[in-house]
Coordinates of C-alpha atoms in Angstrom, one line a residue:
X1 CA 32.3 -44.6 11.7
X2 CA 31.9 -47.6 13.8
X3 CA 32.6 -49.9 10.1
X4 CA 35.6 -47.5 9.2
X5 CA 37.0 -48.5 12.2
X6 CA 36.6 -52.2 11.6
X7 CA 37.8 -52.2 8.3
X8 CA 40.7 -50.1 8.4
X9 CA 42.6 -53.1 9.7
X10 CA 41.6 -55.3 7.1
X11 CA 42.7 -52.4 4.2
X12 CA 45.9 -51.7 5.6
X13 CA 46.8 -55.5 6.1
X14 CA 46.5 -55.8 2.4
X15 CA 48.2 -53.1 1.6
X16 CA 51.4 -54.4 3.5
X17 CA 51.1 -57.4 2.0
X18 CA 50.8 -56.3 -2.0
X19 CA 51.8 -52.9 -2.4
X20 CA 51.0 -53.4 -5.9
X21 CA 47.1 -53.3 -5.3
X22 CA 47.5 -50.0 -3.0
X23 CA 45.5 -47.5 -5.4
X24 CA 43.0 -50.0 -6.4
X25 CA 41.9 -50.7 -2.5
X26 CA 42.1 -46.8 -1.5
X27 CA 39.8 -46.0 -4.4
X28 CA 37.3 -49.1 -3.3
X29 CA 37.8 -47.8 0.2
X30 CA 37.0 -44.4 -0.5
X31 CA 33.8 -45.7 -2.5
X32 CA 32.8 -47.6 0.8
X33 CA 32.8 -44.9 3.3
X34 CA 30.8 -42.8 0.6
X35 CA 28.2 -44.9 -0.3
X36 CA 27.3 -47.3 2.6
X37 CA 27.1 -50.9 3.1
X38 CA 26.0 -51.5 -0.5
X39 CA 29.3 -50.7 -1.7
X40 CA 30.7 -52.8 1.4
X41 CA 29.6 -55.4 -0.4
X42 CA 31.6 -55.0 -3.6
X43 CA 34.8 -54.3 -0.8
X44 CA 34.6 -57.8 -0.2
X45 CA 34.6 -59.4 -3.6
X46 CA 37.6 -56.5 -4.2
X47 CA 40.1 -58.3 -1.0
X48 CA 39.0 -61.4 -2.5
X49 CA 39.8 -60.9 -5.7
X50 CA 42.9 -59.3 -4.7
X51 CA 44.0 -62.2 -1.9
X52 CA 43.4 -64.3 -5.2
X53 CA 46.0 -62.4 -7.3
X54 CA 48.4 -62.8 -4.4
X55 CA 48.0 -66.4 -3.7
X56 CA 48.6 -67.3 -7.8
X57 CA 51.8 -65.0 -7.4
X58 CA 53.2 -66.1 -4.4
X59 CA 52.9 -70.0 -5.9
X60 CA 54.6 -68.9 -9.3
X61 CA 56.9 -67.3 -6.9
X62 CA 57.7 -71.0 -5.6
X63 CA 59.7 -71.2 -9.2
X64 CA 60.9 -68.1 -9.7
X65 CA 62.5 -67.4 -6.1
X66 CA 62.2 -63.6 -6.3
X67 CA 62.6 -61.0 -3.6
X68 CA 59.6 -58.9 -2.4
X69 CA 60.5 -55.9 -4.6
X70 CA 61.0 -58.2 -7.8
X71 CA 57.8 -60.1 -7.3
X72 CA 56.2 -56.8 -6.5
X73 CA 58.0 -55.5 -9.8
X74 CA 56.1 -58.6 -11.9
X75 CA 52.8 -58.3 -9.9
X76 CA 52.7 -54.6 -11.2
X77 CA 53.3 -55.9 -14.6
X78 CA 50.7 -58.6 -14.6
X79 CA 48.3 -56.0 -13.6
X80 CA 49.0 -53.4 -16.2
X81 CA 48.8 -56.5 -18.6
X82 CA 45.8 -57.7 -17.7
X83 CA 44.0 -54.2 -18.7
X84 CA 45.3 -54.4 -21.9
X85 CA 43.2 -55.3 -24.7
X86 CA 46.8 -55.8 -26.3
X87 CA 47.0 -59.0 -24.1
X88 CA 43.5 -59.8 -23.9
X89 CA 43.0 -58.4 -21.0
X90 CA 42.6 -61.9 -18.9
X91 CA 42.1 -62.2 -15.3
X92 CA 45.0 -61.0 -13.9
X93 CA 45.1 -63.9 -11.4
X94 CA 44.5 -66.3 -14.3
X95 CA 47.8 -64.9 -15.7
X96 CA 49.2 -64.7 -12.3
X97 CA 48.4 -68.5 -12.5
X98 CA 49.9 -69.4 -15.9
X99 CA 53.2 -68.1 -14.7
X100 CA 53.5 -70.6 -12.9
X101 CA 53.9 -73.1 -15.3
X102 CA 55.4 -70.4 -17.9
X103 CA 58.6 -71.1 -15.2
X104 CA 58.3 -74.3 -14.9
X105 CA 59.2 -75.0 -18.6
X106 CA 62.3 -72.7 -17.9
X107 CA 61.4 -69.3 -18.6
X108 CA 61.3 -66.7 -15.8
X109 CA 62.0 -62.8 -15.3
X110 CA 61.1 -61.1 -18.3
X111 CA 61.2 -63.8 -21.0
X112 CA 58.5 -65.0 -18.9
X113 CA 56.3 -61.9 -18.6
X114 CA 57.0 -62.0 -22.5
X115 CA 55.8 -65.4 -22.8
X116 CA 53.0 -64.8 -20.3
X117 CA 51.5 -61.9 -22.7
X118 CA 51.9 -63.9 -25.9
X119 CA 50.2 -66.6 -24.3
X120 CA 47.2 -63.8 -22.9
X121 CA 46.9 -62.9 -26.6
X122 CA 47.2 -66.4 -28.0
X123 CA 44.6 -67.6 -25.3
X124 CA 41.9 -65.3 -26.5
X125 CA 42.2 -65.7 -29.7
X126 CA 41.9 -69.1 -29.4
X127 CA 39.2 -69.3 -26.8
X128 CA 40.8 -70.7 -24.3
X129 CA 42.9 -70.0 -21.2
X130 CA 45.9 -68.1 -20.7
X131 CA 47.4 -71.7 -18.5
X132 CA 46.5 -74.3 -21.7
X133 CA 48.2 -71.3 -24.2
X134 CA 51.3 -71.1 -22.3
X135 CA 51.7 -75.2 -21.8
X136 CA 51.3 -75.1 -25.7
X137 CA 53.4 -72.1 -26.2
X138 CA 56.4 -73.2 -24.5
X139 CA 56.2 -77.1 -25.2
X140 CA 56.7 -75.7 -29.4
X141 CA 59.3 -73.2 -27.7
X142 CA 61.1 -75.9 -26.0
X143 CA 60.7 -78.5 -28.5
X144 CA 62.3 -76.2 -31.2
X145 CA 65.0 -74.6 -29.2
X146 CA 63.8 -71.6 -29.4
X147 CA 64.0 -68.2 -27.0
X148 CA 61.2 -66.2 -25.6
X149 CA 61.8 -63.7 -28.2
X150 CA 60.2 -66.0 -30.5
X151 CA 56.9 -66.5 -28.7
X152 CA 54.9 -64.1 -30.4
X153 CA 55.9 -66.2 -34.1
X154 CA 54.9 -69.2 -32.7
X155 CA 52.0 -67.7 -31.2
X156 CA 50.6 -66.5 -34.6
X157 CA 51.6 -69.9 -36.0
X158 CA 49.5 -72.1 -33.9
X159 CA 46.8 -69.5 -34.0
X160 CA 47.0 -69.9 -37.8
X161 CA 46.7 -74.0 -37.5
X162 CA 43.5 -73.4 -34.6
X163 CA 42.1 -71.2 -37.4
X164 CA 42.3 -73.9 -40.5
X165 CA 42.4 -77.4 -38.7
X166 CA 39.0 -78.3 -37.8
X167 CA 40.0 -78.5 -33.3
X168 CA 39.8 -76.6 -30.5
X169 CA 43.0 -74.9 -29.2
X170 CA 42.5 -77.3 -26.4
X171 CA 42.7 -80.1 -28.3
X172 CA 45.9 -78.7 -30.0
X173 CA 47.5 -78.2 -26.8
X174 CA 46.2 -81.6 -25.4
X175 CA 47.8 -83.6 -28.6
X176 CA 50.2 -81.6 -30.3
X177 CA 53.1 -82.4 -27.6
X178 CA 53.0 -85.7 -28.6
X179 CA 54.0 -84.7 -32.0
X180 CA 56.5 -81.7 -31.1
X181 CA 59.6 -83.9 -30.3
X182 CA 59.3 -86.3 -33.5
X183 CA 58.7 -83.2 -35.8
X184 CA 61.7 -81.3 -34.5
X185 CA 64.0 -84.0 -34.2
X186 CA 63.3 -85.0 -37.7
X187 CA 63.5 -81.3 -39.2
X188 CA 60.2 -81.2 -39.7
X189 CA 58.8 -77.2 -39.7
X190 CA 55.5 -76.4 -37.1
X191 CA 54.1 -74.9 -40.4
X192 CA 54.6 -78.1 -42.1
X193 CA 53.0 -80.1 -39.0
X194 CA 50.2 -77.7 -39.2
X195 CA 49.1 -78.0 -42.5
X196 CA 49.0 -81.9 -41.7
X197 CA 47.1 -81.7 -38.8
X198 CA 44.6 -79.5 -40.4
X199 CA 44.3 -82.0 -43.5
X200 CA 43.8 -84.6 -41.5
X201 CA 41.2 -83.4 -39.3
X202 CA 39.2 -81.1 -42.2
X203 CA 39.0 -84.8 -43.7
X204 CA 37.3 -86.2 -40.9
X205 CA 40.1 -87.9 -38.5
X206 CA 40.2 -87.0 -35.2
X207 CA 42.4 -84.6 -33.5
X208 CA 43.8 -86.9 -31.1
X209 CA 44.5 -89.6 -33.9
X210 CA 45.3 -87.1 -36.5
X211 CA 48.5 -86.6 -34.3
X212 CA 49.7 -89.4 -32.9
X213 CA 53.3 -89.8 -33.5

């Protein structure tokens, strides 16, 4: 009773502060009262977790200037997309993170969340994270005028070029921007800079030097 008391606090400042996580604390609660300070223990790494999640939103948030009901809105999103296997299911503070950046490079609101759950998909299918698929995601986006509504395309695309150049989807994202604004100034398709890159490297040049503009 005594480490109800002391907790209760603790629950209810967190559910006042992301409403989005209510269920999942009352359910972790509940789970602590029944089973003793064994499950306390998981309680902890649960408001951690969760203070995590809030953090990453809240410094996206920086970007996308939304009111507490709209961030609340994409934090409920995030959440539902980071249990599906659709997505990936990543961290959902790792893709609270990505968005971040995902606005930085222009897109917010829900061309972001679609970007954001390309980029989930595109990060573990190329082994990698969801913050290094989104950086490469929307530099191709950018550098080919395209729109969010595009993202899952070039998604598959540079999927496709992980798949047959012999380099990491890091390294891709590390050198392809390099690359992006020379190739789309000079009309030059990502599938066509793809099949380069993947000659080039299959024969035995390095990524980094296999695109160099």
């Amino acid at each position: 009773s005594n480490l109800k008391n002391v907790l209760e606090p603790v629950i209810n400042g967190i559910k006042a502060r992301l409403a989005s996580m209510n269920e999942t604390i009352r359910n972790v609660g509940k789970g602590m009262v029944a089973g003793g300070a064994g499950v306390g223990v998981g309680f902890g790494v649960a408001v951690k977790s969760a203070a995590s999640f809030e953090s990453a939103l809240r410094n996206a948030n920086t970007m996308m200037r939304l009111t507490e009901s709209e961030l609340d809105a994409v934090a409920r999103t995030i959440l539902a997309m980071s249990h599906d296997a659709k997505s990936g299911s990543r961290n959902a503070t790792e893709l609270a993170g990505s968005l971040f950046n995902i606005t930085s490079a222009g897109f917010s609101g829900a061309e972001g969340l679609k970007i954001l759950r390309e980029a989930a998909r595109g990060a573990t299918a190329g082994v990698t994270d969801t913050a290094t698929a989104a950086s490469l995601l929307t530099a191709v986006i950018n550098s080919y005028s395209l729109s969010a509504a595009d993202a899952a395309k070039v998604s598959d695309q540079l999927f496709k070029i992980n798949e047959l150049a012999k380099i990491t989807y890091g390294e891709l994202a590390q050198n392809l921007g390099s690359v992006l604004p020379v190739a789309a100034a000079a009309s030059v398709k990502l599938e066509d800079v793809g099949a380069a890159v993947a000659v080039l490297t299959v024969g035995g040049i390095p990524a980094a030097e296999a695109m160099t503009g």
